[in-house]
């Protein structure tokens, strides 16, 4: 079972109790099913960089570190990690998880997250040659391009259990980037693209998250690696979104 349903960080702040119910009940239901039904061999459940908070070291954030999330989403992901670890140790449920950074994809538009700007910016560059960014220009966050995220997820799920030293969720770094960094990269393709920075409530969320992630444990345990960097991801995003919007 791959349980990917969740209310993301921005939306969860607007409906805290409902977000907690949706994010937690779905996980507990699936963990219970996996415990009871023998045919369910493995469970995947995504965690997030949102498990970290302002007291966490923000650069090369280690696998094992201080975790005091300040968002409903982060609290639910941290609690979820503990539940996964508990079901593994107590009931032998083979549940595996990744702390995804911001995920960037051309296939679906973003919705309700703090890292959404990194998807919206490509759509708006093509649609309007203008983007009103809800984070400050120098807000660095770790990001991962969807093909790398999918491959990493499958690699983790296919890894031998005895090679896995983490029963909660693995750190994944991807590449770290700022809104200005993505803007400048897009400008090498669309020279008259313009941007304005108008931070909203999500700035405080982004400021509480790591800027870069140490994913050495994922690399060591199951060979995590990436094919995309900012340049390669941006070129593909612009090409594919351009096609999709009929450009
Ligand atoms: N991308 C997610 C969000 O912004 C973080 O896991 O909410």
PDB file of N, CA, C and O and ligand atoms in Angstrom, residues 7-11 47-50 73 77 99-103 111-116 205 209, ligand 1:
ATOM      1  N   UNK A   7      -3.139  16.409   3.799  1.00  0.00           N
ATOM      2  CA  UNK A   7      -3.351  17.854   3.699  1.00  0.00           C
ATOM      3  C   UNK A   7      -1.979  18.486   3.909  1.00  0.00           C
ATOM      4  O   UNK A   7      -1.327  18.223   4.920  1.00  0.00           O
ATOM      5  N   UNK A   8      -1.521  19.296   2.964  1.00  0.00           N
ATOM      6  CA  UNK A   8      -0.161  19.856   3.031  1.00  0.00           C
ATOM      7  C   UNK A   8      -0.064  21.052   3.993  1.00  0.00           C
ATOM      8  O   UNK A   8      -1.062  21.513   4.533  1.00  0.00           O
ATOM      9  N   UNK A   9       1.161  21.541   4.150  1.00  0.00           N
ATOM     10  CA  UNK A   9       1.481  22.480   5.234  1.00  0.00           C
ATOM     11  C   UNK A   9       0.652  23.759   5.255  1.00  0.00           C
ATOM     12  O   UNK A   9       0.176  24.168   6.311  1.00  0.00           O
ATOM     13  N   UNK A  10       0.493  24.396   4.100  1.00  0.00           N
ATOM     14  CA  UNK A  10      -0.232  25.674   4.046  1.00  0.00           C
ATOM     15  C   UNK A  10      -1.700  25.466   4.369  1.00  0.00           C
ATOM     16  O   UNK A  10      -2.268  26.156   5.233  1.00  0.00           O
ATOM     17  N   UNK A  11      -2.323  24.507   3.712  1.00  0.00           N
ATOM     18  CA  UNK A  11      -3.748  24.232   3.944  1.00  0.00           C
ATOM     19  C   UNK A  11      -4.008  23.743   5.364  1.00  0.00           C
ATOM     20  O   UNK A  11      -5.031  24.074   5.961  1.00  0.00           O
ATOM     21  N   UNK A  47       6.833  10.938   4.723  1.00  0.00           N
ATOM     22  CA  UNK A  47       7.037  11.990   5.711  1.00  0.00           C
ATOM     23  C   UNK A  47       7.557  13.219   4.951  1.00  0.00           C
ATOM     24  O   UNK A  47       7.438  13.283   3.716  1.00  0.00           O
ATOM     25  N   UNK A  48       8.112  14.175   5.656  1.00  0.00           N
ATOM     26  CA  UNK A  48       8.427  15.464   5.024  1.00  0.00           C
ATOM     27  C   UNK A  48       9.530  16.178   5.797  1.00  0.00           C
ATOM     28  O   UNK A  48       9.708  15.937   7.000  1.00  0.00           O
ATOM     29  N   UNK A  49      10.191  17.120   5.116  1.00  0.00           N
ATOM     30  CA  UNK A  49      11.139  18.003   5.818  1.00  0.00           C
ATOM     31  C   UNK A  49      10.413  18.853   6.861  1.00  0.00           C
ATOM     32  O   UNK A  49      11.056  19.475   7.702  1.00  0.00           O
ATOM     33  N   UNK A  50       9.075  18.853   6.812  1.00  0.00           N
ATOM     34  CA  UNK A  50       8.284  19.611   7.785  1.00  0.00           C
ATOM     35  C   UNK A  50       8.379  19.041   9.196  1.00  0.00           C
ATOM     36  O   UNK A  50       7.926  19.674  10.147  1.00  0.00           O
ATOM     37  N   UNK A  73       0.961  20.356  10.009  1.00  0.00           N
ATOM     38  CA  UNK A  73       1.447  19.352   9.063  1.00  0.00           C
ATOM     39  C   UNK A  73       2.704  18.657   9.605  1.00  0.00           C
ATOM     40  O   UNK A  73       2.804  17.429   9.613  1.00  0.00           O
ATOM     41  N   UNK A  77       3.302  14.775  10.677  1.00  0.00           N
ATOM     42  CA  UNK A  77       4.313  13.928  10.044  1.00  0.00           C
ATOM     43  C   UNK A  77       5.272  13.332  11.096  1.00  0.00           C
ATOM     44  O   UNK A  77       5.670  12.172  10.990  1.00  0.00           O
ATOM     45  N   UNK A  99      11.444  11.382   4.081  1.00  0.00           N
ATOM     46  CA  UNK A  99      11.120  12.791   4.384  1.00  0.00           C
ATOM     47  C   UNK A  99      11.300  13.574   3.090  1.00  0.00           C
ATOM     48  O   UNK A  99      12.408  14.051   2.799  1.00  0.00           O
ATOM     49  N   UNK A 100      10.228  13.654   2.302  1.00  0.00           N
ATOM     50  CA  UNK A 100      10.349  14.357   1.024  1.00  0.00           C
ATOM     51  C   UNK A 100      10.664  15.834   1.232  1.00  0.00           C
ATOM     52  O   UNK A 100      10.042  16.481   2.080  1.00  0.00           O
ATOM     53  N   UNK A 101      11.579  16.358   0.426  1.00  0.00           N
ATOM     54  CA  UNK A 101      11.705  17.815   0.328  1.00  0.00           C
ATOM     55  C   UNK A 101      10.536  18.323  -0.523  1.00  0.00           C
ATOM     56  O   UNK A 101       9.628  17.556  -0.840  1.00  0.00           O
ATOM     57  N   UNK A 102      10.544  19.579  -0.954  1.00  0.00           N
ATOM     58  CA  UNK A 102       9.515  20.065  -1.869  1.00  0.00           C
ATOM     59  C   UNK A 102       9.570  19.261  -3.152  1.00  0.00           C
ATOM     60  O   UNK A 102      10.654  19.036  -3.682  1.00  0.00           O
ATOM     61  N   UNK A 103       8.411  18.815  -3.646  1.00  0.00           N
ATOM     62  CA  UNK A 103       8.392  18.008  -4.872  1.00  0.00           C
ATOM     63  C   UNK A 103       7.966  18.873  -6.052  1.00  0.00           C
ATOM     64  O   UNK A 103       6.971  19.589  -5.978  1.00  0.00           O
ATOM     65  N   UNK A 111      -0.617  22.324  -4.777  1.00  0.00           N
ATOM     66  CA  UNK A 111      -1.801  22.738  -4.025  1.00  0.00           C
ATOM     67  C   UNK A 111      -1.627  22.647  -2.530  1.00  0.00           C
ATOM     68  O   UNK A 111      -1.516  21.564  -1.974  1.00  0.00           O
ATOM     69  N   UNK A 112      -1.582  23.799  -1.877  1.00  0.00           N
ATOM     70  CA  UNK A 112      -1.668  23.837  -0.430  1.00  0.00           C
ATOM     71  C   UNK A 112      -0.368  23.713   0.339  1.00  0.00           C
ATOM     72  O   UNK A 112      -0.361  23.674   1.563  1.00  0.00           O
ATOM     73  N   UNK A 113       0.770  23.676  -0.362  1.00  0.00           N
ATOM     74  CA  UNK A 113       2.052  23.511   0.336  1.00  0.00           C
ATOM     75  C   UNK A 113       2.877  24.786   0.357  1.00  0.00           C
ATOM     76  O   UNK A 113       2.569  25.769  -0.328  1.00  0.00           O
ATOM     77  N   UNK A 114       3.953  24.746   1.153  1.00  0.00           N
ATOM     78  CA  UNK A 114       4.852  25.887   1.283  1.00  0.00           C
ATOM     79  C   UNK A 114       5.871  25.923   0.143  1.00  0.00           C
ATOM     80  O   UNK A 114       6.399  26.973  -0.203  1.00  0.00           O
ATOM     81  N   UNK A 115       6.136  24.765  -0.435  1.00  0.00           N
ATOM     82  CA  UNK A 115       7.114  24.708  -1.535  1.00  0.00           C
ATOM     83  C   UNK A 115       6.436  24.857  -2.906  1.00  0.00           C
ATOM     84  O   UNK A 115       7.096  24.741  -3.934  1.00  0.00           O
ATOM     85  N   UNK A 116       5.128  25.147  -2.909  1.00  0.00           N
ATOM     86  CA  UNK A 116       4.362  25.239  -4.174  1.00  0.00           C
ATOM     87  C   UNK A 116       4.936  26.249  -5.159  1.00  0.00           C
ATOM     88  O   UNK A 116       4.744  26.108  -6.369  1.00  0.00           O
ATOM     89  N   UNK A 205       6.660  29.490   7.801  1.00  0.00           N
ATOM     90  CA  UNK A 205       6.803  28.023   7.732  1.00  0.00           C
ATOM     91  C   UNK A 205       8.142  27.683   7.075  1.00  0.00           C
ATOM     92  O   UNK A 205       8.931  26.888   7.602  1.00  0.00           O
ATOM     93  N   UNK A 209      12.047  25.574   8.321  1.00  0.00           N
ATOM     94  CA  UNK A 209      12.473  24.311   7.699  1.00  0.00           C
ATOM     95  C   UNK A 209      13.946  24.362   7.308  1.00  0.00           C
ATOM     96  O   UNK A 209      14.505  25.448   7.103  1.00  0.00           O
TER      97      UNK A 209
HETATM   98  N1  LIG B   1       5.952  20.195   0.068  1.00  0.00           N
HETATM   99  C1  LIG B   1       5.317  20.085   1.339  1.00  0.00           C
HETATM  100  C2  LIG B   1       4.655  21.342   1.725  1.00  0.00           C
HETATM  101  O1  LIG B   1       5.087  22.378   1.280  1.00  0.00           O
HETATM  102  C3  LIG B   1       6.340  19.724   2.376  1.00  0.00           C
HETATM  103  O2  LIG B   1       6.312  18.369   2.600  1.00  0.00           O
HETATM  104  O3  LIG B   1       3.747  21.324   2.492  1.00  0.00           O
END
